[in-house]
CSV table of C-alpha atoms in Angstrom, one decimal:
chain,number,residue,atom,x,y,z
A,1344,MET,CA,-181.6,-68.6,156.8
A,1345,LEU,CA,-180.1,-70.3,153.6
A,1346,ASN,CA,-176.5,-71.1,155.1
A,1347,LEU,CA,-174.1,-69.8,151.9
A,1348,ALA,CA,-170.7,-71.3,154.2
A,1349,SER,CA,-172.2,-75.0,152.9
A,1350,GLN,CA,-172.4,-73.8,149.2
A,1351,ARG,CA,-168.6,-72.7,149.7
A,1352,PRO,CA,-165.6,-75.7,148.8
A,1353,ALA,CA,-165.5,-77.6,151.9
A,1354,ALA,CA,-161.2,-76.8,152.0
A,1355,LYS,CA,-162.3,-72.8,151.7
A,1356,GLY,CA,-163.6,-73.4,155.3
A,1357,TRP,CA,-162.0,-76.0,157.1
A,1358,LEU,CA,-160.5,-74.1,159.9
A,1359,LEU,CA,-162.7,-73.6,163.6
A,1360,GLY,CA,-161.8,-69.6,163.2
A,1361,ALA,CA,-163.9,-69.1,160.5
A,1362,ALA,CA,-167.0,-69.8,162.4
A,1363,LEU,CA,-165.5,-68.2,166.0
A,1364,ALA,CA,-162.6,-65.4,164.5
A,1365,GLY,CA,-165.1,-62.5,163.3
A,1366,ALA,CA,-167.2,-60.2,164.4
A,1367,GLY,CA,-168.8,-59.7,161.2
A,1368,GLY,CA,-169.6,-62.3,158.9
A,1369,VAL,CA,-172.8,-63.6,157.7
A,1370,ALA,CA,-174.9,-62.6,160.7
A,1371,VAL,CA,-178.8,-62.1,160.9
A,1372,ALA,CA,-180.8,-60.9,164.0
A,1373,ASP,CA,-181.9,-63.4,166.1
A,1374,ASP,CA,-182.1,-63.9,169.8
A,1375,SER,CA,-178.5,-65.6,170.9
A,1376,ASP,CA,-177.5,-61.9,170.8
A,1377,GLU,CA,-179.9,-60.3,172.8
A,1378,HIS,CA,-177.6,-60.8,175.9
A,1379,GLY,CA,-174.0,-60.4,173.9
A,1380,SER,CA,-170.7,-63.3,173.9
A,1381,TRP,CA,-167.1,-63.5,173.7
A,1382,ASN,CA,-164.7,-65.5,172.8
A,1383,LEU,CA,-161.2,-66.0,172.4
A,1384,LEU,CA,-159.1,-68.6,169.3
A,1385,LEU,CA,-156.3,-69.9,170.1
A,1386,ARG,CA,-154.3,-71.0,167.0
A,1387,ASN,CA,-151.3,-72.1,166.6
A,1388,TYR,CA,-149.8,-72.5,162.9
A,1389,PHE,CA,-147.0,-73.6,161.2
A,1390,LEU,CA,-146.8,-73.8,157.3
A,1391,HIS,CA,-143.5,-75.5,155.3
A,1392,ASN,CA,-143.5,-74.6,151.1
A,1393,ASP,CA,-141.2,-76.8,149.1
A,1394,LEU,CA,-141.1,-74.1,146.3
A,1395,ARG,CA,-140.0,-76.7,143.2
A,1396,ASP,CA,-140.2,-74.8,140.2
A,1397,ARG,CA,-137.5,-71.6,140.1
A,1398,PRO,CA,-134.2,-71.0,141.3
A,1399,GLY,CA,-133.4,-69.1,144.6
A,1400,GLN,CA,-135.3,-69.4,147.4
A,1401,SER,CA,-135.7,-73.3,147.7
A,1402,TYR,CA,-138.6,-73.0,150.6
A,1403,GLN,CA,-140.4,-71.0,153.4
A,1404,GLN,CA,-141.2,-71.7,156.2
A,1405,GLU,CA,-143.3,-70.3,159.3
A,1406,TRP,CA,-144.9,-70.6,162.7
A,1407,ALA,CA,-146.5,-68.2,164.3
A,1408,GLN,CA,-149.3,-68.5,167.3
A,1409,GLY,CA,-152.5,-66.3,167.3
A,1410,PHE,CA,-154.8,-64.9,169.8
A,1411,ILE,CA,-157.7,-63.9,168.3
A,1412,GLY,CA,-160.8,-62.4,170.2
A,1413,ASN,CA,-164.2,-60.6,169.9
A,1414,LEU,CA,-166.8,-59.2,171.8
A,1415,ARG,CA,-170.4,-58.5,170.6
A,1416,SER,CA,-172.6,-56.7,172.8
A,1417,GLY,CA,-176.2,-57.4,173.5
A,1418,PHE,CA,-178.6,-54.4,172.6
A,1419,THR,CA,-180.0,-51.0,174.7
A,1420,GLU,CA,-183.4,-51.4,175.2
A,1421,GLY,CA,-186.3,-49.4,172.3
A,1422,LYS,CA,-187.8,-50.2,169.3
A,1423,LEU,CA,-184.3,-49.2,167.6
A,1424,ARG,CA,-181.6,-50.8,169.6
A,1425,LEU,CA,-177.9,-50.6,170.0
A,1426,GLY,CA,-174.6,-52.8,170.3
A,1427,LEU,CA,-171.3,-53.4,169.5
A,1428,ASP,CA,-169.2,-56.0,167.8
A,1429,ALA,CA,-165.2,-55.6,168.7
A,1430,HIS,CA,-162.3,-57.9,167.9
A,1431,ALA,CA,-158.7,-57.6,168.6
A,1432,PHE,CA,-155.6,-59.5,167.3
A,1433,VAL,CA,-151.5,-60.5,168.2
A,1434,GLY,CA,-149.7,-62.6,166.7
A,1435,ILE,CA,-146.8,-63.8,167.8
A,1436,LYS,CA,-143.8,-65.6,165.5
A,1437,LEU,CA,-142.0,-68.4,166.7
A,1438,ASP,CA,-140.3,-69.3,163.5
A,1439,GLY,CA,-139.2,-67.4,160.7
A,1440,GLY,CA,-136.3,-66.6,159.9
A,1441,ARG,CA,-134.7,-64.2,156.8
A,1442,GLY,CA,-134.8,-66.1,153.5
A,1443,HIS,CA,-137.8,-68.2,154.5
A,1444,ALA,CA,-140.3,-65.7,155.1
A,1445,GLY,CA,-143.2,-65.2,153.2
A,1446,THR,CA,-146.0,-67.8,154.0
A,1447,GLY,CA,-148.2,-65.2,154.6
A,1448,LEU,CA,-148.9,-66.3,158.6
A,1449,LEU,CA,-146.5,-62.7,158.6
A,1450,PRO,CA,-145.7,-59.6,158.3
A,1451,VAL,CA,-142.4,-59.6,156.6
A,1452,ASP,CA,-139.6,-56.3,157.0
A,1453,ALA,CA,-137.7,-55.1,155.4
A,1454,GLN,CA,-134.2,-57.4,156.0
A,1455,GLY,CA,-137.0,-60.3,154.8
A,1456,ARG,CA,-137.5,-61.3,158.6
A,1457,SER,CA,-140.9,-62.1,160.2
A,1458,GLN,CA,-142.6,-60.3,162.4
A,1459,ASN,CA,-144.8,-59.8,165.4
A,1460,TYR,CA,-148.1,-57.6,164.8
A,1461,ALA,CA,-151.3,-56.7,166.3
A,1462,SER,CA,-154.5,-55.2,165.3
A,1463,ALA,CA,-157.6,-54.2,167.2
A,1464,GLY,CA,-161.2,-53.0,165.5
A,1465,GLY,CA,-164.8,-52.9,165.8
A,1466,ALA,CA,-168.5,-52.4,164.2
A,1467,LEU,CA,-171.4,-49.8,165.5
A,1468,LYS,CA,-175.2,-52.2,165.0
A,1469,LEU,CA,-178.3,-51.4,164.9
A,1470,ARG,CA,-181.3,-53.7,165.2
A,1471,MET,CA,-184.8,-53.6,164.5
A,1472,GLY,CA,-187.1,-56.4,164.3
A,1473,ASP,CA,-185.5,-58.5,162.2
A,1474,HIS,CA,-183.0,-56.7,160.0
A,1475,LEU,CA,-179.7,-55.9,161.3
A,1476,LEU,CA,-177.2,-52.5,160.3
A,1477,ARG,CA,-173.5,-52.6,161.1
A,1478,TYR,CA,-170.7,-49.9,160.0
A,1479,GLY,CA,-167.3,-50.7,160.8
A,1480,GLU,CA,-164.8,-53.4,160.4
A,1481,MET,CA,-165.9,-56.3,160.2
A,1482,THR,CA,-165.6,-59.9,158.6
A,1483,VAL,CA,-168.0,-60.4,155.6
A,1484,GLU,CA,-169.2,-63.5,153.8
A,1485,THR,CA,-171.3,-63.8,150.5
A,1486,PRO,CA,-170.3,-65.5,147.6
A,1487,VAL,CA,-169.5,-61.7,145.2
A,1488,PHE,CA,-167.3,-60.6,148.3
A,1489,ASP,CA,-165.8,-62.9,151.3
A,1490,THR,CA,-163.1,-62.2,153.4
A,1491,GLY,CA,-160.5,-65.0,153.7
A,1492,ASP,CA,-159.5,-67.2,157.2
A,1493,LYS,CA,-157.0,-69.0,156.2
A,1494,ARG,CA,-153.6,-67.6,158.0
A,1495,LEU,CA,-153.3,-66.7,161.2
A,1496,GLN,CA,-155.3,-63.5,161.1
A,1497,PRO,CA,-158.8,-63.2,159.6
A,1498,GLU,CA,-159.3,-60.4,156.9
A,1499,TYR,CA,-161.6,-57.7,157.7
A,1500,ALA,CA,-163.6,-54.4,155.3
A,1501,THR,CA,-164.4,-51.4,157.1
A,1502,GLY,CA,-168.1,-50.6,155.6
A,1503,VAL,CA,-171.8,-50.6,156.4
A,1504,LEU,CA,-173.7,-54.1,156.0
A,1505,LEU,CA,-177.3,-54.8,156.0
A,1506,ASP,CA,-178.7,-58.7,157.1
A,1507,SER,CA,-182.4,-58.3,157.0
A,1508,THR,CA,-184.5,-61.5,157.5
A,1509,LEU,CA,-187.8,-61.0,155.6
A,1510,SER,CA,-189.5,-64.5,156.0
A,1511,PRO,CA,-188.4,-67.3,157.2
A,1512,ASP,CA,-187.2,-68.8,153.5
A,1513,LEU,CA,-186.0,-65.1,152.1
A,1514,LEU,CA,-182.7,-63.6,153.5
A,1515,PHE,CA,-181.4,-60.1,152.0
A,1516,GLN,CA,-178.3,-58.8,152.1
A,1517,ALA,CA,-176.7,-55.6,151.2
A,1518,GLY,CA,-172.9,-53.8,151.6
A,1519,ARG,CA,-170.4,-51.1,150.9
A,1520,PHE,CA,-166.7,-51.3,152.2
A,1521,THR,CA,-164.1,-48.9,151.1
A,1522,ARG,CA,-160.8,-50.0,153.6
A,1523,PHE,CA,-159.1,-53.1,154.1
A,1524,LYS,CA,-157.1,-55.6,156.1
A,1525,ASN,CA,-154.8,-58.2,155.1
A,1526,GLN,CA,-154.4,-61.5,156.6
A,1527,ASP,CA,-150.9,-60.4,157.3
A,1528,ALA,CA,-151.0,-56.8,157.9
A,1529,SER,CA,-152.2,-54.2,161.1
A,1530,SER,CA,-153.1,-51.7,159.0
A,1531,SER,CA,-157.0,-50.6,157.8
A,1532,HIS,CA,-156.4,-49.1,155.1
A,1533,ASP,CA,-154.9,-51.9,152.8
A,1534,ASP,CA,-156.1,-53.4,149.6
A,1535,PHE,CA,-157.3,-56.7,148.3
A,1536,SER,CA,-155.6,-57.8,145.6
A,1537,GLY,CA,-156.9,-60.8,142.9
A,1538,TYR,CA,-155.2,-61.8,139.6
A,1539,GLY,CA,-155.3,-57.9,138.5
A,1540,ALA,CA,-157.7,-56.4,139.6
A,1541,SER,CA,-157.3,-54.6,143.0
A,1542,THR,CA,-159.3,-52.3,145.8
A,1543,ARG,CA,-156.8,-49.5,145.7
A,1544,GLY,CA,-158.4,-46.3,145.6
A,1545,THR,CA,-161.8,-47.7,145.0
A,1546,ALA,CA,-164.6,-49.6,147.2
A,1547,ILE,CA,-167.1,-52.7,146.4
A,1548,SER,CA,-170.6,-52.9,146.7
A,1549,LEU,CA,-172.8,-55.8,146.8
A,1550,ALA,CA,-177.0,-56.7,147.4
A,1551,GLY,CA,-178.1,-60.4,147.3
A,1552,VAL,CA,-181.0,-63.0,148.6
A,1553,ARG,CA,-181.0,-66.4,150.1
A,1554,LEU,CA,-183.8,-68.9,149.5
A,1555,PHE,CA,-185.4,-71.7,151.2
A,1556,ASN,CA,-182.1,-73.0,152.9
A,1557,SER,CA,-184.6,-76.0,154.4
A,1558,ARG,CA,-185.7,-77.4,151.4
A,1559,ASP,CA,-184.7,-79.7,149.0
A,1560,LEU,CA,-184.1,-77.0,146.9
A,1561,SER,CA,-181.9,-73.8,148.0
A,1562,ALA,CA,-181.3,-70.7,145.6
A,1563,ALA,CA,-178.4,-67.4,146.0
A,1564,LEU,CA,-178.5,-64.7,143.4
A,1565,TYR,CA,-176.0,-61.8,144.1
A,1566,ALA,CA,-174.7,-58.9,142.4
A,1567,SER,CA,-171.7,-57.0,143.6
A,1568,ARG,CA,-169.2,-53.5,141.5
A,1569,LEU,CA,-165.8,-53.3,141.9
A,1570,GLU,CA,-165.8,-49.9,141.2
A,1571,ASP,CA,-164.0,-48.6,137.5
A,1572,THR,CA,-163.0,-52.3,137.6
A,1573,TRP,CA,-166.2,-54.7,137.1
A,1574,ASP,CA,-169.9,-55.6,137.9
A,1575,GLN,CA,-170.0,-58.8,138.5
A,1576,GLY,CA,-173.2,-61.5,139.0
A,1577,TYR,CA,-174.2,-64.8,141.3
A,1578,LEU,CA,-176.1,-67.6,140.7
A,1579,ASN,CA,-176.6,-70.5,143.1
A,1580,LEU,CA,-178.8,-73.7,142.7
A,1581,LYS,CA,-178.3,-76.4,145.1
A,1582,ALA,CA,-180.7,-79.8,145.2
A,1583,ARG,CA,-181.1,-82.5,147.9
A,1584,ARG,CA,-182.4,-85.9,148.0
A,1585,GLY,CA,-181.9,-88.7,149.5
A,1586,ASN,CA,-178.0,-89.4,150.0
A,1587,TRP,CA,-177.4,-87.0,146.8
A,1588,THR,CA,-176.5,-83.4,146.5
A,1589,LEU,CA,-176.2,-80.9,143.4
A,1590,ASP,CA,-174.8,-77.8,143.6
A,1591,GLY,CA,-173.9,-75.4,140.4
A,1592,ASN,CA,-172.0,-72.2,140.6
A,1593,LEU,CA,-172.2,-69.2,137.7
A,1594,TYR,CA,-170.7,-65.9,137.9
A,1595,ARG,CA,-170.9,-63.5,135.6
A,1596,THR,CA,-168.3,-60.4,135.5
A,1597,ARG,CA,-167.7,-57.8,132.6
A,1598,ASP,CA,-166.0,-54.3,132.9
A,1599,GLN,CA,-167.6,-51.6,134.5
A,1600,GLY,CA,-166.4,-47.3,134.2
A,1601,ALA,CA,-162.7,-47.1,134.1
A,1602,ALA,CA,-162.0,-50.4,133.9
A,1603,ARG,CA,-158.9,-50.2,135.4
A,1604,ALA,CA,-158.2,-53.9,135.4
A,1605,GLY,CA,-159.0,-53.4,131.2
A,1606,ASP,CA,-161.7,-54.9,129.3
A,1607,ILE,CA,-163.3,-58.0,130.8
A,1608,ASP,CA,-166.3,-60.9,130.0
A,1609,THR,CA,-166.1,-64.0,131.6
A,1610,LEU,CA,-168.7,-66.4,132.6
A,1611,ALA,CA,-167.4,-69.0,135.1
A,1612,TYR,CA,-169.2,-71.9,136.4
A,1613,SER,CA,-169.0,-75.0,138.1
A,1614,MET,CA,-171.0,-78.4,139.2
A,1615,LEU,CA,-170.8,-80.6,141.6
A,1616,ALA,CA,-172.5,-83.5,142.8
A,1617,SER,CA,-171.6,-86.1,145.7
A,1618,TYR,CA,-173.0,-89.0,147.3
A,1619,ARG,CA,-172.8,-89.5,151.2
A,1620,ARG,CA,-174.1,-93.2,152.6
A,1621,ASN,CA,-172.7,-94.1,156.3
A,1622,GLY,CA,-170.2,-91.4,157.3
A,1623,GLN,CA,-168.4,-91.6,153.3
A,1624,THR,CA,-169.5,-88.8,150.4
A,1625,LEU,CA,-167.9,-89.4,146.8
A,1626,SER,CA,-168.2,-86.2,144.9
A,1627,LEU,CA,-167.2,-85.5,141.6
A,1628,ALA,CA,-166.5,-81.5,139.8
A,1629,TYR,CA,-167.0,-79.8,137.0
A,1630,GLN,CA,-165.7,-76.3,136.0
A,1631,ARG,CA,-165.0,-74.1,133.4
A,1632,ILE,CA,-163.9,-70.7,132.7
A,1633,ASP,CA,-165.5,-69.0,129.1
A,1634,GLY,CA,-163.4,-65.7,128.2
A,1635,ASP,CA,-160.1,-64.4,127.6
A,1636,THR,CA,-159.2,-63.4,131.2
A,1637,PRO,CA,-159.3,-65.3,134.2
A,1638,PHE,CA,-162.3,-65.2,137.0
A,1639,ASP,CA,-161.0,-62.6,139.4
A,1640,PHE,CA,-161.7,-61.6,142.6
A,1641,VAL,CA,-160.9,-59.2,145.8
A,1642,GLY,CA,-160.7,-60.9,149.0
A,1643,GLY,CA,-159.5,-63.9,150.1
A,1644,ASP,CA,-162.7,-66.2,149.5
A,1645,SER,CA,-164.3,-64.4,147.5
A,1646,ILE,CA,-165.0,-67.4,144.9
A,1647,TYR,CA,-167.5,-70.3,145.5
A,1648,LEU,CA,-166.7,-72.2,142.3
A,1649,ALA,CA,-166.0,-75.9,143.0
A,1650,ASN,CA,-163.0,-76.6,141.9
A,1651,SER,CA,-161.1,-73.4,144.0
A,1652,VAL,CA,-159.2,-75.8,146.7
A,1653,LYS,CA,-156.8,-75.2,149.0
A,1654,TYR,CA,-153.9,-74.0,146.6
A,1655,ALA,CA,-154.9,-73.4,144.0
A,1656,ASP,CA,-158.6,-72.2,142.1
A,1657,PHE,CA,-158.1,-73.2,138.8
A,1658,ASN,CA,-159.9,-70.5,137.1
A,1659,GLY,CA,-157.8,-69.4,134.1
A,1660,PRO,CA,-158.7,-68.0,131.2
A,1661,GLN,CA,-160.5,-70.8,129.1
A,1662,GLU,CA,-160.2,-73.2,131.6
A,1663,ARG,CA,-161.4,-76.4,132.5
A,1664,SER,CA,-161.0,-78.9,135.5
A,1665,TRP,CA,-162.7,-80.8,137.1
A,1666,GLN,CA,-162.2,-82.9,140.3
A,1667,ALA,CA,-162.3,-86.3,142.4
A,1668,ARG,CA,-162.9,-86.3,146.0
A,1669,TYR,CA,-163.5,-88.4,148.9
A,1670,ASP,CA,-164.3,-87.7,152.9
A,1671,LEU,CA,-164.7,-89.7,155.4
A,1672,ASP,CA,-166.1,-89.3,158.4
A,1673,PHE,CA,-164.5,-92.0,161.0
A,1674,THR,CA,-167.8,-91.4,163.2
A,1675,ALA,CA,-169.1,-94.0,161.4
A,1676,LEU,CA,-166.4,-96.1,162.5
A,1677,GLY,CA,-166.3,-95.5,166.4
A,1678,ILE,CA,-164.5,-92.3,165.8
A,1679,PRO,CA,-166.0,-89.6,166.9
A,1680,GLY,CA,-164.6,-86.2,165.9
A,1681,LEU,CA,-162.2,-87.8,163.4
A,1682,LYS,CA,-162.5,-86.5,159.6
A,1683,LEU,CA,-160.4,-87.5,155.8
A,1684,THR,CA,-160.4,-85.4,152.6
A,1685,ALA,CA,-158.7,-86.2,149.9
A,1686,ARG,CA,-159.1,-84.4,146.8
A,1687,TYR,CA,-157.3,-84.6,142.8
A,1688,VAL,CA,-158.4,-81.5,140.4
A,1689,ARG,CA,-156.7,-81.3,137.2
A,1690,GLY,CA,-157.3,-78.3,134.9
A,1691,HIS,CA,-155.9,-77.7,131.2
A,1692,GLY,CA,-157.2,-75.8,127.9
A,1693,ILE,CA,-156.0,-72.6,129.6
A,1694,ASP,CA,-154.8,-69.9,127.2
A,1695,GLY,CA,-153.9,-66.5,128.3
A,1696,SER,CA,-152.8,-65.0,124.6
A,1697,ARG,CA,-156.1,-63.6,124.0
A,1698,ALA,CA,-156.2,-60.8,127.2
A,1699,PRO,CA,-156.3,-57.8,126.1
A,1700,ALA,CA,-152.7,-56.1,125.9
A,1701,SER,CA,-153.7,-52.8,127.8
A,1702,GLY,CA,-155.5,-54.7,130.3
A,1703,ALA,CA,-154.2,-56.2,134.0
A,1704,TYR,CA,-154.0,-59.8,132.3
A,1705,ALA,CA,-151.6,-58.9,129.7
A,1706,PRO,CA,-149.0,-62.0,129.7
A,1707,GLN,CA,-145.9,-60.9,131.6
A,1708,ASP,CA,-142.3,-61.5,130.1
A,1709,PRO,CA,-140.9,-63.4,130.0
A,1710,GLN,CA,-143.4,-65.9,129.6
A,1711,PRO,CA,-142.2,-68.0,126.6
A,1712,VAL,CA,-146.0,-69.8,126.4
A,1713,THR,CA,-149.6,-68.8,126.8
A,1714,SER,CA,-151.7,-71.1,125.5
A,1715,GLY,CA,-151.9,-75.5,126.6
A,1716,GLY,CA,-151.5,-74.6,130.0
A,1717,ARG,CA,-152.6,-77.4,132.2
A,1718,HIS,CA,-152.0,-78.4,135.9
A,1719,TRP,CA,-153.3,-80.1,138.3
A,1720,GLU,CA,-153.6,-80.4,142.6
A,1721,ARG,CA,-153.8,-82.9,145.1
A,1722,ASP,CA,-154.9,-82.4,148.9
A,1723,ILE,CA,-154.8,-84.6,151.6
A,1724,ASP,CA,-156.5,-83.0,155.1
A,1725,LEU,CA,-156.7,-84.6,158.3
A,1726,ARG,CA,-158.5,-83.1,161.0
A,1727,TYR,CA,-159.4,-84.2,165.1
A,1728,THR,CA,-161.4,-82.3,167.2
A,1729,VAL,CA,-161.8,-82.9,171.1
A,1730,GLN,CA,-165.7,-84.5,172.2
A,1731,GLN,CA,-165.3,-84.0,175.6
A,1732,GLY,CA,-162.8,-83.7,178.5
A,1733,ALA,CA,-160.8,-81.1,179.4
A,1734,VAL,CA,-160.2,-79.4,175.9
A,1735,LYS,CA,-163.1,-80.2,174.3
A,1736,GLY,CA,-163.2,-78.3,171.4
A,1737,LEU,CA,-159.6,-78.0,170.7
A,1738,GLN,CA,-159.5,-79.1,167.2
A,1739,MET,CA,-155.8,-80.6,165.1
A,1740,SER,CA,-155.4,-80.2,161.5
A,1741,VAL,CA,-152.7,-81.4,159.5
A,1742,ALA,CA,-152.3,-81.1,155.2
A,1743,HIS,CA,-150.5,-81.6,152.4
A,1744,VAL,CA,-151.3,-80.0,149.4
A,1745,SER,CA,-149.0,-80.4,145.8
A,1746,HIS,CA,-149.9,-79.1,143.4
A,1747,ARG,CA,-147.6,-79.1,139.4
A,1748,GLY,CA,-148.4,-77.4,136.0
A,1749,ASN,CA,-146.6,-76.3,132.9
A,1750,ASP,CA,-144.8,-73.0,131.6
A,1751,ALA,CA,-148.5,-71.3,130.3
A,1752,GLN,CA,-150.4,-71.3,133.7
A,1753,ASP,CA,-149.0,-69.3,136.2
A,1754,THR,CA,-149.8,-70.9,139.8
A,1755,ARG,CA,-146.6,-72.3,141.7
A,1756,ASP,CA,-145.2,-75.9,141.5
A,1757,ILE,CA,-144.8,-76.8,145.8
A,1758,ASP,CA,-145.7,-78.9,147.6
A,1759,ARG,CA,-146.8,-77.0,151.7
A,1760,LEU,CA,-147.6,-78.8,154.6
A,1761,TYR,CA,-149.9,-77.1,157.0
A,1762,LEU,CA,-150.1,-78.0,161.2
A,1763,ILE,CA,-152.7,-76.0,162.5
A,1764,PHE,CA,-154.0,-76.3,166.7
A,1765,GLU,CA,-156.8,-74.2,167.8
A,1766,TYR,CA,-159.0,-74.0,171.1
A,1767,PRO,CA,-161.5,-72.0,170.9
A,1768,ILE,CA,-162.8,-70.7,175.0
A,1769,GLN,CA,-166.2,-68.8,174.8
A,1770,GLY,CA,-169.4,-67.8,177.3
A,1771,LEU,CA,-172.0,-65.3,177.7
A,1772,LEU,CA,-172.1,-61.5,178.8
């Protein structure tokens, strides 16, 4: 199976919970599902936003404890076998008073105070040979629709998803989703919103294939439709040779049906080159958006472009951006489990002045400048995973993000601090 998670921007998948927190995700029928399993992820999350660009609220700060539990059953006997996946979540506020809420960790009441919350859901699954069909609420991981896991609770979508292993080198996926649960909500009847588009009152469908993960050249090809909004195609090509990796991603998006977000005709692509040696990796990336509207998406991680990083996506209309990144695995220095990532991304040439006036991406008043947009982001991320002992698997992460831009782009100036502790507990049924 081609592991598409390895093709995503690493900053989008840096939490251990991305692998443990979903009853869905990229799941292929294999023998590991035979007897069932359970896991509980304890996630302690502190997030501080220092807001630098507007009068009023000067900072946001929330601290919360999350409990993410999953139960994955085995299958009944027979040629067509039945099983069940279930998940439950509890989020407890530790800090988040009126005037400082709104980081996305917790829901906020009418008085502006963060609240505790909880949710649960599940999906039925049918397995026949190397084909797995699930129906219900699940996490999803594809390049054209990907529920995010970047805060306390993972996002979920309700629908149907088919995973078929057609050969050792070929995986087919297809699905359709009609209901959605946001990261800071309990209801499964919410909507996912992008930069202008929304899942409100509509559904998203997808199909795609992944090829040759175990070889030096791999590929993925997907298509999706956000009904009455857009049709979107995706292509990934990835080549590996020795210490070098070259990874290219391309999206083409055009309006569809009633075009609820307006006219869209956007080509977005990125190219990333990496060189790894002795635990160190140096990466350079270039990304470009061709179109009068942003490259838009719904679902927190539904963008696999190289310069979609921890805070900004660098996906404005006509935007060009480049990235320099350095990764260090301290195992090479005798400290297994400790990893460092440092990244700098700069974007320029943003021009929203030609967005259709009747569409969802038209400049909003007051916006004195709509062309010549530029911005930059700097990220530092340090993570340590305990390798042995009573708390083996405990992951501690501290990260800092700085973002600055001019008035012709709409991403806020911010300094953000993350402090996250995650401890997984798991076993077989």
